[in-house]
Tab-separated table of C-alpha atoms and ligand atoms in Angstrom:
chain	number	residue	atom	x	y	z
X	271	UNK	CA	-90.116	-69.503	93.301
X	272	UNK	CA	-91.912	-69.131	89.868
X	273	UNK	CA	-94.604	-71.818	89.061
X	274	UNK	CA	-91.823	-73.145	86.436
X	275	UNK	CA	-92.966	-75.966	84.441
X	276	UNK	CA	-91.733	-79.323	85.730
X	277	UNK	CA	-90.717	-80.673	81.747
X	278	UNK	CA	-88.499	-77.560	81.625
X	279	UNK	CA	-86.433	-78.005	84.796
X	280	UNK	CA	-86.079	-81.378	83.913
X	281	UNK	CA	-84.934	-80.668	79.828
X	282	UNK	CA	-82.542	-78.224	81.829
X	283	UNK	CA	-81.278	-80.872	84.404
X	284	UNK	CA	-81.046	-83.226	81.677
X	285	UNK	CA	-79.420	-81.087	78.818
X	286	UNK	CA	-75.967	-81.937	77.485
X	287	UNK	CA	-75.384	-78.762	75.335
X	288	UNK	CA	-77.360	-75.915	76.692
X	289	UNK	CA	-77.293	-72.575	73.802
X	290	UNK	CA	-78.668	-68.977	75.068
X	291	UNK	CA	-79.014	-66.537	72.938
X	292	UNK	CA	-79.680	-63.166	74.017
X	293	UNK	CA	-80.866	-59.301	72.767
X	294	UNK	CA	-80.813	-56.170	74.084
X	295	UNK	CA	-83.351	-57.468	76.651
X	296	UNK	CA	-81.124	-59.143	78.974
X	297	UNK	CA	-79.193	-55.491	79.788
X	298	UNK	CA	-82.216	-53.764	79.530
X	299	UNK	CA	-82.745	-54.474	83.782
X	300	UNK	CA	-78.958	-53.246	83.218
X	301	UNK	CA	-80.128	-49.631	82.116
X	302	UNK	CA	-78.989	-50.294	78.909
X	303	UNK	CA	-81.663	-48.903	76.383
X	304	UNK	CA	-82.731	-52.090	73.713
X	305	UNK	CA	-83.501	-50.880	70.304
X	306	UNK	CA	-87.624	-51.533	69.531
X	307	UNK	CA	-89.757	-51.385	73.063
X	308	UNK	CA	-91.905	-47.860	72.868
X	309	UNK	CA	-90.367	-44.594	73.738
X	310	UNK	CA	-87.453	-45.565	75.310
X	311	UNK	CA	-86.085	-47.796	72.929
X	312	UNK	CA	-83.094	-46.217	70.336
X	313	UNK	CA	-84.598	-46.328	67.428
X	314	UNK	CA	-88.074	-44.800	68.902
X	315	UNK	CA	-85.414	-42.087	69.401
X	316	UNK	CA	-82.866	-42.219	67.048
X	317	UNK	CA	-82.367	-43.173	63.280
X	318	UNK	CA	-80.573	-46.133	63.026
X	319	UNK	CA	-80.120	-44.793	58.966
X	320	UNK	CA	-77.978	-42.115	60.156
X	321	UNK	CA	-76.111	-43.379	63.165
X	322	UNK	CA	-75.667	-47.291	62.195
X	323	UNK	CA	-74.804	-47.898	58.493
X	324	UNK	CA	-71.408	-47.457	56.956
X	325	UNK	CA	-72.890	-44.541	54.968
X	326	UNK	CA	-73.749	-43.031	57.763
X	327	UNK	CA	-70.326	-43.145	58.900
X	328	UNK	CA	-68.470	-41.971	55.410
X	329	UNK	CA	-71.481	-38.736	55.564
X	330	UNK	CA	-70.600	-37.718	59.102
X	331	UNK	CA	-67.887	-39.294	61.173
X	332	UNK	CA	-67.950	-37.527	63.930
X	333	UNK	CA	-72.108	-37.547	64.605
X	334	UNK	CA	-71.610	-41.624	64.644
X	335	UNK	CA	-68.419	-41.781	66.608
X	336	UNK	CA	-70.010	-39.367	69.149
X	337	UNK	CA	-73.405	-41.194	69.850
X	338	UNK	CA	-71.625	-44.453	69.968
X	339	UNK	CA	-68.727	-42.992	72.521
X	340	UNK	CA	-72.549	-42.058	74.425
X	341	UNK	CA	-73.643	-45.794	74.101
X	342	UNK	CA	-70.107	-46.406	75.677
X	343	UNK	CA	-70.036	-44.279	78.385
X	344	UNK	CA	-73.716	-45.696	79.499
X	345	UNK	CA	-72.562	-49.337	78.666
X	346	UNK	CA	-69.380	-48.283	81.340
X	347	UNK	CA	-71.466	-46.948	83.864
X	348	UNK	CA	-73.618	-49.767	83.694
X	349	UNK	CA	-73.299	-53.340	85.556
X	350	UNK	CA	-73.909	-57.016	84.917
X	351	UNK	CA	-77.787	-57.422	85.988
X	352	UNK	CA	-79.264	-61.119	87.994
X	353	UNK	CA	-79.812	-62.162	84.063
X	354	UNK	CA	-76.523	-62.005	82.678
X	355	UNK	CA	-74.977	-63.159	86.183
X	356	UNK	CA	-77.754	-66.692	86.084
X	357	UNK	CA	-76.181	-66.971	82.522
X	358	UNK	CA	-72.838	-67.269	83.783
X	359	UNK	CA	-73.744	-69.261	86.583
X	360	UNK	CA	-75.827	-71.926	84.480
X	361	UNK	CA	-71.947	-72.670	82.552
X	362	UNK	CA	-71.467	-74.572	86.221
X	363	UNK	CA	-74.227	-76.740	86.382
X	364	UNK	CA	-74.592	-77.970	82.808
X	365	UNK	CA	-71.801	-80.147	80.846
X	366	UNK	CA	-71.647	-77.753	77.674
X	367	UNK	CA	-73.054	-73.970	77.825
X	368	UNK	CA	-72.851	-71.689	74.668
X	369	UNK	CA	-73.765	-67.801	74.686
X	370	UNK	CA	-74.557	-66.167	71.575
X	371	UNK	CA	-75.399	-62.577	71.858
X	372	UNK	CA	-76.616	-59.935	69.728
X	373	UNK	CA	-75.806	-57.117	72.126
X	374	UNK	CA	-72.452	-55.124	71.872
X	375	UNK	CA	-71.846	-54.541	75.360
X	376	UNK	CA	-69.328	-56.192	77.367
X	377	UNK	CA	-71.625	-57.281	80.274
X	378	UNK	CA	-71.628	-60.736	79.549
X	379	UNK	CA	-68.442	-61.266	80.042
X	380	UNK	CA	-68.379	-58.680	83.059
X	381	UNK	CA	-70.822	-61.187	84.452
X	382	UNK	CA	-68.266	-64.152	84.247
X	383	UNK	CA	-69.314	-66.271	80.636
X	384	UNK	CA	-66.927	-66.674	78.937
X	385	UNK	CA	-66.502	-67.737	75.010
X	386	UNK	CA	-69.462	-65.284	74.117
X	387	UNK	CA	-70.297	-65.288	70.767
X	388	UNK	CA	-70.860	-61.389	69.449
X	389	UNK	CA	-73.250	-61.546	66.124
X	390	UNK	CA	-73.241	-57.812	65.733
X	391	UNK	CA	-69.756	-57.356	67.037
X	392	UNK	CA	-68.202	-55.581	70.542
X	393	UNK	CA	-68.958	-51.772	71.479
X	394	UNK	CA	-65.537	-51.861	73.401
X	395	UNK	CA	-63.351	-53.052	70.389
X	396	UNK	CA	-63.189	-50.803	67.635
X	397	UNK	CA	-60.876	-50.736	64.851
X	398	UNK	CA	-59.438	-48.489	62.163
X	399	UNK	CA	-62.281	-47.723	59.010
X	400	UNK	CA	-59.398	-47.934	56.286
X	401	UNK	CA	-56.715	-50.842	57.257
X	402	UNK	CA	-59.179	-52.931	59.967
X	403	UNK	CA	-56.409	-52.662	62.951
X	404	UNK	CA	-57.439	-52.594	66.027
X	405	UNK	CA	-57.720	-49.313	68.333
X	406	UNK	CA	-57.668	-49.476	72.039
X	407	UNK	CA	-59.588	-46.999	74.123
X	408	UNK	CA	-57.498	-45.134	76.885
X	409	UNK	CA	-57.915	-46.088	80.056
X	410	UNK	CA	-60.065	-44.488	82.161
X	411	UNK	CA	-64.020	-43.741	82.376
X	412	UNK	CA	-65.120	-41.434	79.873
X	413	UNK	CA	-66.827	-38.470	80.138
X	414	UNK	CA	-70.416	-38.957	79.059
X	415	UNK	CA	-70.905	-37.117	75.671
X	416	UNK	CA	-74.643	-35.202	75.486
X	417	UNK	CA	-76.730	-37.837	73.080
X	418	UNK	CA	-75.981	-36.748	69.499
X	419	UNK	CA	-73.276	-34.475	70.366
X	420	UNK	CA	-70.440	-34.959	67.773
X	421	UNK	CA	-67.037	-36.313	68.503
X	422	UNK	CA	-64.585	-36.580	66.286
X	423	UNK	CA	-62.897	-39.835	65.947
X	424	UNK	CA	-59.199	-40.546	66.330
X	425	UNK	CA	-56.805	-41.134	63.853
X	426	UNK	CA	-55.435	-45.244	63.236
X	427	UNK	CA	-51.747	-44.884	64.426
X	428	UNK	CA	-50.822	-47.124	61.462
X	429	UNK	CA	-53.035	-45.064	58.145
X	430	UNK	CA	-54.240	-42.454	59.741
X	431	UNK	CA	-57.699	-43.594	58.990
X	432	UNK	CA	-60.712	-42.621	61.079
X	433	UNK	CA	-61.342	-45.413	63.697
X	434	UNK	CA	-64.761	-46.721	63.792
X	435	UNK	CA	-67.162	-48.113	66.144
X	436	UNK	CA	-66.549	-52.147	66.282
X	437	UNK	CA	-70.385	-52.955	65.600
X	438	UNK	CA	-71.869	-54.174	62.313
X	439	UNK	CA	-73.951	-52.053	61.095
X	440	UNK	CA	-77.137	-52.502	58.535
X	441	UNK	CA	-75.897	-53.430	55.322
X	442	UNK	CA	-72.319	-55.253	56.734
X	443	UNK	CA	-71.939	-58.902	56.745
X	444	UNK	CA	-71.769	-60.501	60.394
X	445	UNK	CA	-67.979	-61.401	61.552
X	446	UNK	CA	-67.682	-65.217	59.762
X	447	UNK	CA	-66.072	-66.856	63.142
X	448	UNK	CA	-68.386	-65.396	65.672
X	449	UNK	CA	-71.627	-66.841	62.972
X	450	UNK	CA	-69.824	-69.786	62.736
X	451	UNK	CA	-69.486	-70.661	66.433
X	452	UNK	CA	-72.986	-69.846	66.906
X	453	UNK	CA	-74.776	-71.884	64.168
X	454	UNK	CA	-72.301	-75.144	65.277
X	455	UNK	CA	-73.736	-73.733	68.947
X	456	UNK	CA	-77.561	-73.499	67.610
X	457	UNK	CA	-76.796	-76.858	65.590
X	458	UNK	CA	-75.682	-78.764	68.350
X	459	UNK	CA	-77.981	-77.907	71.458
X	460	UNK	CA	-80.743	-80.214	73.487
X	461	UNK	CA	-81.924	-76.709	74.256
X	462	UNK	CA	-81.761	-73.419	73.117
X	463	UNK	CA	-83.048	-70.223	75.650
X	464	UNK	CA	-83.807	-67.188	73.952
X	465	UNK	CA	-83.524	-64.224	75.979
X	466	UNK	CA	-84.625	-60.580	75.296
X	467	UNK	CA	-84.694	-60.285	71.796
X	468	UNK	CA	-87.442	-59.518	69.096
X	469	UNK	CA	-86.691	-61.362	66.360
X	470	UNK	CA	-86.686	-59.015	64.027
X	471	UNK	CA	-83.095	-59.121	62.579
X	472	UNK	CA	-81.870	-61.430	59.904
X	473	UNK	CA	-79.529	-63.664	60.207
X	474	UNK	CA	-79.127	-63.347	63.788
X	475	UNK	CA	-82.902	-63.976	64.522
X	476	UNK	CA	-83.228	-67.522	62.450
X	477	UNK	CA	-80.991	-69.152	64.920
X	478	UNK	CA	-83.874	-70.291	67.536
X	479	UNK	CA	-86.020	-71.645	64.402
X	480	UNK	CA	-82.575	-73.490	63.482
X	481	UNK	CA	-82.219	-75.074	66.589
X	482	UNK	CA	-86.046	-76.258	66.623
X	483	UNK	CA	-85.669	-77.480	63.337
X	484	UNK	CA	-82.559	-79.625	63.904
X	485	UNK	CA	-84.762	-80.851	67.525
X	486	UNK	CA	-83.886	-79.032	70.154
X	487	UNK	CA	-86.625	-77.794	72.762
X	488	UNK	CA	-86.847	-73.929	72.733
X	489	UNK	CA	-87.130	-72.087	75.816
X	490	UNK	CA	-88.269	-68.170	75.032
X	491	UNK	CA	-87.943	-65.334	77.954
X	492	UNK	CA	-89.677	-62.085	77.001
X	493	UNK	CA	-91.815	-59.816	78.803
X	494	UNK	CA	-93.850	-59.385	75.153
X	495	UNK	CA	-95.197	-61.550	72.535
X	496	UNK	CA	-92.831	-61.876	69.648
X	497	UNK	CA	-92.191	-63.628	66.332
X	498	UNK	CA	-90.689	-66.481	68.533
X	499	UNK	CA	-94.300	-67.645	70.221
X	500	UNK	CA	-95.070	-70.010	67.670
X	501	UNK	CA	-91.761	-71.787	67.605
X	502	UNK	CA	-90.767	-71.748	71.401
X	503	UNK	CA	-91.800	-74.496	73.896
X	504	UNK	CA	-92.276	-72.612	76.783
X	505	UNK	CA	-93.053	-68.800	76.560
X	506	UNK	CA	-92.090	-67.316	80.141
X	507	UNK	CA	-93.654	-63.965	80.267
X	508	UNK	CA	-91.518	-61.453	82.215
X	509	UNK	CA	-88.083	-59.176	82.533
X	510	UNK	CA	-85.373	-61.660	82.122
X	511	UNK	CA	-83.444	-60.241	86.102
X	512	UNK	CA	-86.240	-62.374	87.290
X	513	UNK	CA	-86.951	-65.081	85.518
X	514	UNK	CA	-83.340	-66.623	84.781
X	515	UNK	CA	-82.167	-66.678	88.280
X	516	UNK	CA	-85.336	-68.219	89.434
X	517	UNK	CA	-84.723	-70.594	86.786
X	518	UNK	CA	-81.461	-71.610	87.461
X	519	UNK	CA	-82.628	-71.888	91.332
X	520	UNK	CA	-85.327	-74.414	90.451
X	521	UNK	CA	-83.551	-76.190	88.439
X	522	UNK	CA	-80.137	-76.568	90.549
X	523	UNK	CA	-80.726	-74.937	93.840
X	524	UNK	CA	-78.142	-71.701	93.368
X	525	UNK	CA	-79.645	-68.708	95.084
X	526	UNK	CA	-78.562	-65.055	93.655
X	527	UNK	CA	-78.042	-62.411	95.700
X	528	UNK	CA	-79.870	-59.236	94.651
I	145	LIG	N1	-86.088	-58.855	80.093
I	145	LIG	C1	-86.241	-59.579	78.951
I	145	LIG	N2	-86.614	-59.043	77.760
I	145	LIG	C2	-86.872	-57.720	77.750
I	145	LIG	C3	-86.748	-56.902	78.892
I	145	LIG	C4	-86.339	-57.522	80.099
I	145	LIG	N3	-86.197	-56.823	81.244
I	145	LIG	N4	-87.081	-55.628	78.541
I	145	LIG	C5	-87.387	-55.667	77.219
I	145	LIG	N5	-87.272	-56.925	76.745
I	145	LIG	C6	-87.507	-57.421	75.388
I	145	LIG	C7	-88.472	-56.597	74.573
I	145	LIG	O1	-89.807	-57.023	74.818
I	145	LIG	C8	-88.018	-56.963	73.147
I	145	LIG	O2	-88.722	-58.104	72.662
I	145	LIG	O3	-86.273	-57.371	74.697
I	145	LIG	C9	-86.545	-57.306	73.305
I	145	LIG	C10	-85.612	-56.267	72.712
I	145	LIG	O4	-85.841	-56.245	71.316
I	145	LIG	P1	-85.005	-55.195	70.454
I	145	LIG	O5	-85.036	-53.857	71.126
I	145	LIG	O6	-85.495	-55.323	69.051
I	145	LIG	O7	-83.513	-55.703	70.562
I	145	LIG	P2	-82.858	-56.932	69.789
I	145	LIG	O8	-83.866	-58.001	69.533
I	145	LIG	O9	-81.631	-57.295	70.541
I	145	LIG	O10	-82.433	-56.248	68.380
I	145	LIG	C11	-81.684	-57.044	67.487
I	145	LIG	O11	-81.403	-55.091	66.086
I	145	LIG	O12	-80.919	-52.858	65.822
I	145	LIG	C12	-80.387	-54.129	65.748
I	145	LIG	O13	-78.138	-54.627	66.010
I	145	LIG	C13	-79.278	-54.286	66.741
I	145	LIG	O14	-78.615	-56.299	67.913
I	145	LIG	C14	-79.715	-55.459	67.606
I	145	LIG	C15	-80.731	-56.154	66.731
């Protein structure tokens, strides 16, 4: 095992209301790019301007449809990593657990949590642009769509309308109910693990100062510094596949299969 410190397997043996929050680190060990690390992150690659704001949307439907049916198809193809499955497991060993995630794939909940809060909404739920309904994918695997290739989206059965990816985009407001469950969440905790994210995105990213403000201990897992150092606890330096299921093995003795 990790050299973990003592004071934080016993906050997490001890903790009544354990809150993780989670970025695009956590499905990076998933092969599912995150947004800001060099090269391979999206937006090293992409322009979030043009593919993720409603404008970008109204300009070109079919360019945003198509690279987020390519997100899909790579989210589909991907599976739950040892993070997302510790996550999960931790819900058995402590009396409350909350997830909040900023991440629109599905693979916490492919990994077993349930309850997941989804700040920037859910990759695999989009809806109609004009009357908000919501538009099931067929069944099936998709075909994975070159990067940038354009797809045109379907029609809404009901208006017509083009559907649209179920994300929120720059500029939108976050859904109300999913930011309400996860400030009571953040409000609430005796400890709050942040996982994989950089901080960088308002309102999402004042959560872990919220819950050290209202006295919760902060737990940070990131393989880089980031905006969070100063507030965390314990800074535990390294990909989150590792450290979480070694973790919740120190703390309560479950071993994860690789
Ligand atoms: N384990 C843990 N953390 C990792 C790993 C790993 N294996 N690999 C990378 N990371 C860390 C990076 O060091 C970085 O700090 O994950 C973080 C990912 O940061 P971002 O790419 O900025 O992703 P995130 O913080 O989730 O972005 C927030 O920005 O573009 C918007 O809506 C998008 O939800 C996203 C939001």
């Amino acid at each position: 095992d990790l050299l973990l410190p003592d004071r934080l397997l016993t906050a997490l043996r001890e903790a009544r209301h354990v809150t993780v929050f989670t970025g695009a680190g956590v499905s990076a060990e998933s092969g599912v790019p995150t947004f800001r690390d060099a090269h391979t992150g999206l937006w090293a690659r992409f322009d979030p301007a043009a593919l993720a704001t409603p404008e970008a949307f109204a300009a070109d439907p079919a360019l945003v449809w198509g690279w987020y049916e390519w997100r899909r198809a790579r989210v589909m193809r991907a599976a739950p990593n040892p993070a997302h499955r510790a996550i999960a497991a931790l819900a058995r060993h402590v009396p409350a657990l909350s997830v909040i995630t900023q991440n629109v794939d599905d693979l916490h909940e492919r990994a077993g949590s349930t309850g997941v809060a989804h700040l920037h909404g859910r990759l695999m739920q989009p809806r109609c642009s004009v009357c908000g309904q919501p538009w099931r994918y067929p069944p099936g695997m998709p075909d994975e769509p070159a990067a940038g290739r354009r797809v045109t989206p379907p029609d809404c059965p009901r208006c017509a309308g083009p559907i649209r990816p179920g994300v929120v985009w720059f500029g939108e407001p976050l859904p109300a109910d999913e930011w309400q469950r996860a400030m009571a969440a953040t409000a609430g905790c005796d400890l709050f693990i942040t996982v994989g994210t950089s901080a960088l995105v308002y309102p999402a990213a004042q959560l872990p100062q919220v819950a050290a403000e209202q006295g919760a201990r902060v737990l940070q897992l990131n393989p880089q510094p980031t905006a969070l150092d100063t507030i965390a606890d314990w800074n535990l330096l390294g990909p989150a596949g590792t450290l979480l299921p070694a973790l919740v093995h120190a703390a309560f003795g479950e071993a994860f299969p690789d």
